CSV table of N, CA and C in Angstrom, one decimal:
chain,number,residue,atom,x,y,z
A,249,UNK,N,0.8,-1.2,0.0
A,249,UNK,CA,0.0,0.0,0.0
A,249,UNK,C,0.9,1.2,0.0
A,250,UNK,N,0.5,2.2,-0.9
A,250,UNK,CA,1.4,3.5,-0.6
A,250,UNK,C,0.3,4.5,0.4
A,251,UNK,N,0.9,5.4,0.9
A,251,UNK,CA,0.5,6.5,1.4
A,251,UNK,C,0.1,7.0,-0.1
A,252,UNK,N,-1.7,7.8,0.3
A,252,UNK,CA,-2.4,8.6,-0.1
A,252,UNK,C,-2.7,9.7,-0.6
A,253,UNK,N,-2.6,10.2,0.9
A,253,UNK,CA,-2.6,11.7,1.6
A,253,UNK,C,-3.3,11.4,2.9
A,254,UNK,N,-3.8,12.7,3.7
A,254,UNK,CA,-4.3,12.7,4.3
A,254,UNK,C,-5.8,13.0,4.3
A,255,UNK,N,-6.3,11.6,5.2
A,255,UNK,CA,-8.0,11.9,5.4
A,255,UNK,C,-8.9,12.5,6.7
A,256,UNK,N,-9.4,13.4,6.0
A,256,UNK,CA,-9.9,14.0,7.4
A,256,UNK,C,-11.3,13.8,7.7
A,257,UNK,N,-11.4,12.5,8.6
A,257,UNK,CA,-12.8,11.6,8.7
A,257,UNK,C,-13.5,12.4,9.7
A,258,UNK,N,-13.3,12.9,10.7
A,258,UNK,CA,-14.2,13.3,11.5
A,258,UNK,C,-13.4,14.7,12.0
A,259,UNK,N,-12.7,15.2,11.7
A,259,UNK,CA,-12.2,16.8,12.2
A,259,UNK,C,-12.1,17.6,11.2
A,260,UNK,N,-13.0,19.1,11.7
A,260,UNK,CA,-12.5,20.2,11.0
A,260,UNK,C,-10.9,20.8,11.1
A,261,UNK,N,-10.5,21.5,10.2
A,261,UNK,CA,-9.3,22.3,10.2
A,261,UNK,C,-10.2,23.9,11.3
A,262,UNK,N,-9.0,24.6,11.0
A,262,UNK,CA,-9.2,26.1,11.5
A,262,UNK,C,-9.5,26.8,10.3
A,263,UNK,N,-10.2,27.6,10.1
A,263,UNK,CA,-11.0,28.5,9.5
A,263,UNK,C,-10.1,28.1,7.9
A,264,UNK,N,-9.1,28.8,8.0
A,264,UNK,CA,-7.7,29.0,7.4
A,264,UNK,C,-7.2,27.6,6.7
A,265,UNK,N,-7.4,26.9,7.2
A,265,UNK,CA,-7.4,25.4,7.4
A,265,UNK,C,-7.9,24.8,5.6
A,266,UNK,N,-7.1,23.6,5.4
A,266,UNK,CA,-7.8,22.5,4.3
A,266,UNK,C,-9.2,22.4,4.3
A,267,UNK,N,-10.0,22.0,5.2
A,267,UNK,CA,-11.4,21.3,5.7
A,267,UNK,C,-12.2,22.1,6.5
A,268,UNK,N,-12.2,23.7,6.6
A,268,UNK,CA,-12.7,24.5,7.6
A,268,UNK,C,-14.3,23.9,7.7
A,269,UNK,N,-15.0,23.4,7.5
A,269,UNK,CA,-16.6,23.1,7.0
A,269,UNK,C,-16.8,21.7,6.5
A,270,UNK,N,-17.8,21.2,6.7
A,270,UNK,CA,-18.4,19.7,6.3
A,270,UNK,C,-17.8,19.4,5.3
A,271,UNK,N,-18.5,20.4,4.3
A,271,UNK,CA,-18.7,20.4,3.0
A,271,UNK,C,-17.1,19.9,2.5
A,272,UNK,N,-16.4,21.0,2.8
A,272,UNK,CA,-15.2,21.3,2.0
A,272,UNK,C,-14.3,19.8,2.9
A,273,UNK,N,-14.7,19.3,4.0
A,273,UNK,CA,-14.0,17.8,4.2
A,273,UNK,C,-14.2,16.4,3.6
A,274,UNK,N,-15.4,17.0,3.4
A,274,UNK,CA,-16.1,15.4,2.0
A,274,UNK,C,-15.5,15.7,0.9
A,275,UNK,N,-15.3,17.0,0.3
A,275,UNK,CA,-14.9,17.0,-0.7
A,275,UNK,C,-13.1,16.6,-0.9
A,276,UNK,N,-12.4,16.9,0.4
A,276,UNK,CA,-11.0,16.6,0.4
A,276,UNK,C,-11.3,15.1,0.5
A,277,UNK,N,-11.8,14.9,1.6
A,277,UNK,CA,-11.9,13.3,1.9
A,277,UNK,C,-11.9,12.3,0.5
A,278,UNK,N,-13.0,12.8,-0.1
A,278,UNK,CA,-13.7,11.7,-1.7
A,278,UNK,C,-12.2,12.2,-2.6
A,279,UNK,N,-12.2,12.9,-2.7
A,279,UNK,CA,-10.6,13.5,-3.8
A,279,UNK,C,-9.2,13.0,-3.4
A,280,UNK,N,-9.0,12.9,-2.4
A,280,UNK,CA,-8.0,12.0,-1.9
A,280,UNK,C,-8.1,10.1,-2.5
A,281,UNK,N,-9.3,9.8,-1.7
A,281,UNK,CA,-9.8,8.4,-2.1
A,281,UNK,C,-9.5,8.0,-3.7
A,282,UNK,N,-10.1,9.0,-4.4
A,282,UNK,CA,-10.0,8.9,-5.6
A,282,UNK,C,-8.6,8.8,-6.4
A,283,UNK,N,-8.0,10.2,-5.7
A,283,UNK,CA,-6.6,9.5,-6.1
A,283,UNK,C,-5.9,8.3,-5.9
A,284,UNK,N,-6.4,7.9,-4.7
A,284,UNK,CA,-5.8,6.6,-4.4
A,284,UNK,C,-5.7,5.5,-5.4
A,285,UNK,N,-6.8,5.6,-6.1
A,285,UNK,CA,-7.3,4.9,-7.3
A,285,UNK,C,-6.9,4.6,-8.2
A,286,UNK,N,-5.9,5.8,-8.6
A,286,UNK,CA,-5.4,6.0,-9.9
A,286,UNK,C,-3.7,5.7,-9.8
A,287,UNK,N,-3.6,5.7,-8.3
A,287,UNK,CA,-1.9,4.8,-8.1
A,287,UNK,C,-1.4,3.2,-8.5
């Protein structure tokens, strides 16, 4: 298995932050996943 990236399953970032909001952490989360995909 290689490393990914990072998934942020259950924590927000800080405002400023990757994942400040739900939204914007499903969308890292799923986009990450996906890349995984393509390794």
């Amino acid at each position: 298995a290689k490393y990914g990236g990072v998934l942020y399953v259950d924590s927000l970032s800080t405002r400023d932050g990757p994942v400040p909001t739900y939204i914007d952490l499903l969308n890292t989360t799923v986009q990450t996943i996906a890349k995984g995909f393509d390794q």
